[in-house]
mmCIF file of C-alpha atoms in Angstrom:
data_model
loop_
_atom_site.group_PDB
_atom_site.id
_atom_site.type_symbol
_atom_site.label_atom_id
_atom_site.label_comp_id
_atom_site.label_asym_id
_atom_site.label_seq_id
_atom_site.Cartn_x
_atom_site.Cartn_y
_atom_site.Cartn_z
ATOM 1 C CA UNK A 86 117.731 58.682 118.542
ATOM 2 C CA UNK A 87 114.135 59.827 118.648
ATOM 3 C CA UNK A 88 113.725 58.908 122.347
ATOM 4 C CA UNK A 89 116.125 58.997 125.299
ATOM 5 C CA UNK A 90 115.353 57.416 128.660
ATOM 6 C CA UNK A 91 116.627 59.909 131.227
ATOM 7 C CA UNK A 92 117.432 57.900 134.332
ATOM 8 C CA UNK A 93 120.987 58.651 135.424
ATOM 9 C CA UNK A 94 121.258 60.850 138.538
ATOM 10 C CA UNK A 95 123.488 63.315 136.655
ATOM 11 C CA UNK A 96 120.846 63.703 133.932
ATOM 12 C CA UNK A 97 118.012 64.070 136.425
ATOM 13 C CA UNK A 98 119.892 66.693 138.436
ATOM 14 C CA UNK A 99 120.651 68.597 135.222
ATOM 15 C CA UNK A 100 116.948 68.754 134.382
ATOM 16 C CA UNK A 101 115.837 69.764 137.874
ATOM 17 C CA UNK A 102 116.824 73.378 137.136
ATOM 18 C CA UNK A 103 114.387 75.858 135.594
ATOM 19 C CA UNK A 104 116.904 77.498 133.257
ATOM 20 C CA UNK A 105 118.078 74.146 131.937
ATOM 21 C CA UNK A 106 114.526 72.919 131.346
ATOM 22 C CA UNK A 107 113.858 76.176 129.454
ATOM 23 C CA UNK A 108 116.970 75.544 127.326
ATOM 24 C CA UNK A 109 115.846 71.975 126.623
ATOM 25 C CA UNK A 110 112.383 73.245 125.640
ATOM 26 C CA UNK A 111 113.853 75.805 123.215
ATOM 27 C CA UNK A 112 116.151 73.203 121.677
ATOM 28 C CA UNK A 113 113.123 71.047 120.901
ATOM 29 C CA UNK A 114 112.266 73.451 118.077
ATOM 30 C CA UNK A 115 115.712 73.970 116.526
ATOM 31 C CA UNK A 116 119.412 74.405 117.266
ATOM 32 C CA UNK A 117 120.546 77.587 119.019
ATOM 33 C CA UNK A 118 123.874 79.243 119.780
ATOM 34 C CA UNK A 119 124.795 80.450 123.258
ATOM 35 C CA UNK A 120 124.148 84.030 122.146
ATOM 36 C CA UNK A 121 120.710 83.177 120.727
ATOM 37 C CA UNK A 122 119.713 81.288 123.879
ATOM 38 C CA UNK A 123 120.848 84.205 126.064
ATOM 39 C CA UNK A 124 118.678 86.580 124.026
ATOM 40 C CA UNK A 125 115.642 84.255 124.124
ATOM 41 C CA UNK A 126 115.937 83.645 127.869
ATOM 42 C CA UNK A 127 116.943 87.194 128.786
ATOM 43 C CA UNK A 128 119.985 86.089 130.815
ATOM 44 C CA UNK A 129 123.756 86.623 130.409
ATOM 45 C CA UNK A 130 125.755 84.538 127.920
ATOM 46 C CA UNK A 131 128.037 83.312 130.715
ATOM 47 C CA UNK A 132 125.073 81.925 132.638
ATOM 48 C CA UNK A 133 123.753 80.185 129.525
ATOM 49 C CA UNK A 134 127.238 78.797 128.839
ATOM 50 C CA UNK A 135 127.357 77.256 132.319
ATOM 51 C CA UNK A 136 123.961 75.588 131.865
ATOM 52 C CA UNK A 137 124.928 74.312 128.408
ATOM 53 C CA UNK A 138 128.038 72.668 129.874
ATOM 54 C CA UNK A 139 125.923 70.920 132.528
ATOM 55 C CA UNK A 140 123.435 69.671 129.928
ATOM 56 C CA UNK A 141 126.184 68.576 127.537
ATOM 57 C CA UNK A 142 128.067 66.776 130.317
ATOM 58 C CA UNK A 143 124.842 64.916 131.191
ATOM 59 C CA UNK A 144 124.468 63.762 127.585
ATOM 60 C CA UNK A 145 121.232 65.687 127.000
ATOM 61 C CA UNK A 146 122.497 68.118 124.348
ATOM 62 C CA UNK A 147 125.370 68.196 121.885
ATOM 63 C CA UNK A 148 126.955 70.493 119.323
ATOM 64 C CA UNK A 149 125.111 70.014 116.035
ATOM 65 C CA UNK A 150 127.055 72.527 113.953
ATOM 66 C CA UNK A 151 129.625 75.308 114.168
ATOM 67 C CA UNK A 152 130.411 78.443 112.221
ATOM 68 C CA UNK A 153 133.254 80.928 112.223
ATOM 69 C CA UNK A 154 132.369 84.425 113.409
ATOM 70 C CA UNK A 155 135.488 86.524 113.011
ATOM 71 C CA UNK A 156 138.143 84.699 115.052
ATOM 72 C CA UNK A 157 135.646 82.759 117.195
ATOM 73 C CA UNK A 158 133.922 79.462 116.493
ATOM 74 C CA UNK A 159 130.228 79.729 117.326
ATOM 75 C CA UNK A 160 128.618 76.461 118.455
ATOM 76 C CA UNK A 161 124.993 75.543 117.867
ATOM 77 C CA UNK A 162 123.423 73.092 120.297
ATOM 78 C CA UNK A 163 120.646 70.576 119.805
ATOM 79 C CA UNK A 164 119.023 67.889 121.921
ATOM 80 C CA UNK A 165 120.376 64.360 121.818
ATOM 81 C CA UNK A 166 116.782 63.113 121.324
ATOM 82 C CA UNK A 167 113.430 64.641 120.397
ATOM 83 C CA UNK A 168 111.661 63.041 123.360
ATOM 84 C CA UNK A 169 112.972 62.501 126.887
ATOM 85 C CA UNK A 170 111.295 59.828 129.013
ATOM 86 C CA UNK A 171 112.014 60.152 132.718
ATOM 87 C CA UNK A 172 112.697 57.160 134.923
ATOM 88 C CA UNK A 173 113.670 57.592 138.558
ATOM 89 C CA UNK A 174 114.207 55.266 141.484
ATOM 90 C CA UNK A 175 113.816 57.998 144.087
ATOM 91 C CA UNK A 176 110.324 59.557 144.266
ATOM 92 C CA UNK A 177 111.922 62.843 145.386
ATOM 93 C CA UNK A 178 113.807 63.001 142.060
ATOM 94 C CA UNK A 179 110.573 62.413 140.137
ATOM 95 C CA UNK A 180 108.843 65.224 142.037
ATOM 96 C CA UNK A 181 111.730 67.645 141.475
ATOM 97 C CA UNK A 182 111.821 66.903 137.742
ATOM 98 C CA UNK A 183 108.048 67.080 137.405
ATOM 99 C CA UNK A 184 107.742 70.426 139.143
ATOM 100 C CA UNK A 185 110.732 71.862 137.235
ATOM 101 C CA UNK A 186 109.067 70.874 133.956
ATOM 102 C CA UNK A 187 105.666 72.225 134.974
ATOM 103 C CA UNK A 188 106.902 75.735 135.879
ATOM 104 C CA UNK A 189 107.831 76.759 132.306
ATOM 105 C CA UNK A 190 104.588 75.220 131.055
ATOM 106 C CA UNK A 191 102.607 77.311 133.556
ATOM 107 C CA UNK A 192 104.426 80.483 132.438
ATOM 108 C CA UNK A 193 103.767 79.650 128.770
ATOM 109 C CA UNK A 194 100.099 78.972 129.528
ATOM 110 C CA UNK A 195 99.800 82.403 131.170
ATOM 111 C CA UNK A 196 101.201 84.023 127.988
ATOM 112 C CA UNK A 197 99.092 81.941 125.560
ATOM 113 C CA UNK A 198 97.099 84.045 123.105
ATOM 114 C CA UNK A 199 94.241 81.595 122.677
ATOM 115 C CA UNK A 200 91.856 79.933 125.055
ATOM 116 C CA UNK A 201 93.193 76.718 126.492
ATOM 117 C CA UNK A 202 91.505 73.524 127.593
ATOM 118 C CA UNK A 203 92.685 72.388 130.992
ATOM 119 C CA UNK A 204 91.522 70.764 134.166
ATOM 120 C CA UNK A 205 92.695 69.812 137.612
ATOM 121 C CA UNK A 206 90.780 66.794 138.826
ATOM 122 C CA UNK A 207 91.236 64.889 142.059
ATOM 123 C CA UNK A 208 90.238 61.294 142.806
ATOM 124 C CA UNK A 209 91.190 58.398 145.065
ATOM 125 C CA UNK A 210 92.485 55.551 142.892
ATOM 126 C CA UNK A 211 93.235 51.893 143.299
ATOM 127 C CA UNK A 212 96.756 50.924 142.187
ATOM 128 C CA UNK A 213 95.456 49.128 139.073
ATOM 129 C CA UNK A 214 93.544 52.247 137.998
ATOM 130 C CA UNK A 215 96.563 54.501 138.580
ATOM 131 C CA UNK A 216 98.722 52.211 136.435
ATOM 132 C CA UNK A 217 96.053 52.093 133.696
ATOM 133 C CA UNK A 218 95.705 55.886 133.674
ATOM 134 C CA UNK A 219 99.478 56.385 133.569
ATOM 135 C CA UNK A 220 99.609 54.175 130.458
ATOM 136 C CA UNK A 221 96.801 56.211 128.853
ATOM 137 C CA UNK A 222 98.601 59.491 129.584
ATOM 138 C CA UNK A 223 101.793 58.135 127.996
ATOM 139 C CA UNK A 224 99.811 57.074 124.906
ATOM 140 C CA UNK A 225 98.199 60.524 124.749
ATOM 141 C CA UNK A 226 101.629 62.186 124.809
ATOM 142 C CA UNK A 227 102.854 59.817 122.075
ATOM 143 C CA UNK A 228 99.746 60.556 119.955
ATOM 144 C CA UNK A 229 100.247 64.298 120.472
ATOM 145 C CA UNK A 230 103.879 64.084 119.367
ATOM 146 C CA UNK A 231 103.001 61.854 116.386
ATOM 147 C CA UNK A 232 100.420 64.404 115.185
ATOM 148 C CA UNK A 233 103.108 67.056 114.680
ATOM 149 C CA UNK A 234 103.316 68.501 111.162
ATOM 150 C CA UNK A 235 105.802 71.023 109.767
ATOM 151 C CA UNK A 236 103.021 73.415 108.718
ATOM 152 C CA UNK A 237 101.012 73.094 111.941
ATOM 153 C CA UNK A 238 100.564 75.710 114.652
ATOM 154 C CA UNK A 239 102.697 75.387 117.823
ATOM 155 C CA UNK A 240 100.898 73.787 120.777
ATOM 156 C CA UNK A 241 102.098 72.182 123.990
ATOM 157 C CA UNK A 242 100.659 69.396 126.105
ATOM 158 C CA UNK A 243 101.393 69.010 129.812
ATOM 159 C CA UNK A 244 100.339 65.954 131.783
ATOM 160 C CA UNK A 245 100.878 65.030 135.397
ATOM 161 C CA UNK A 246 99.519 62.265 137.569
ATOM 162 C CA UNK A 247 100.721 62.578 141.141
ATOM 163 C CA UNK A 248 99.778 61.495 144.622
ATOM 164 C CA UNK A 249 98.314 64.411 146.524
ATOM 165 C CA UNK A 250 100.309 65.317 149.630
ATOM 166 C CA UNK A 251 98.750 65.277 153.063
ATOM 167 C CA UNK A 252 95.627 63.340 152.132
#
């Protein structure tokens, strides 16, 4: 499927880890083997293998192809959907997922070669305005994804609407 609603506690816990969110981000582009992921992430193959098992068990990735390398079968993993939509009952789960997803985006932004448009705006909102803005952000993400072309340049879009703590 093109979209997967990620709502099961096992799935949410799997994505609340920085290494696993990095794996999921890499698999958005193409399928990778354990060895290739280890090289890209700069971590041991055994560590990557553990994280792949967690993601596969949660139904977020699957083996998309295999190939024989000498006497060993090499597995290539891909995402079970191009887009994951998160749905949580517990606000703490939503915060953990959101912050885990934002960390790799912040690291990528720091390494970006071009100037980047961004902002961090604060406002006090009525519930109806918050709901309206959430819908607009979802539409923006859908428009961004729909604009993807095979010959385009790689860009990323990060959105977050959250209640400020301690205010």
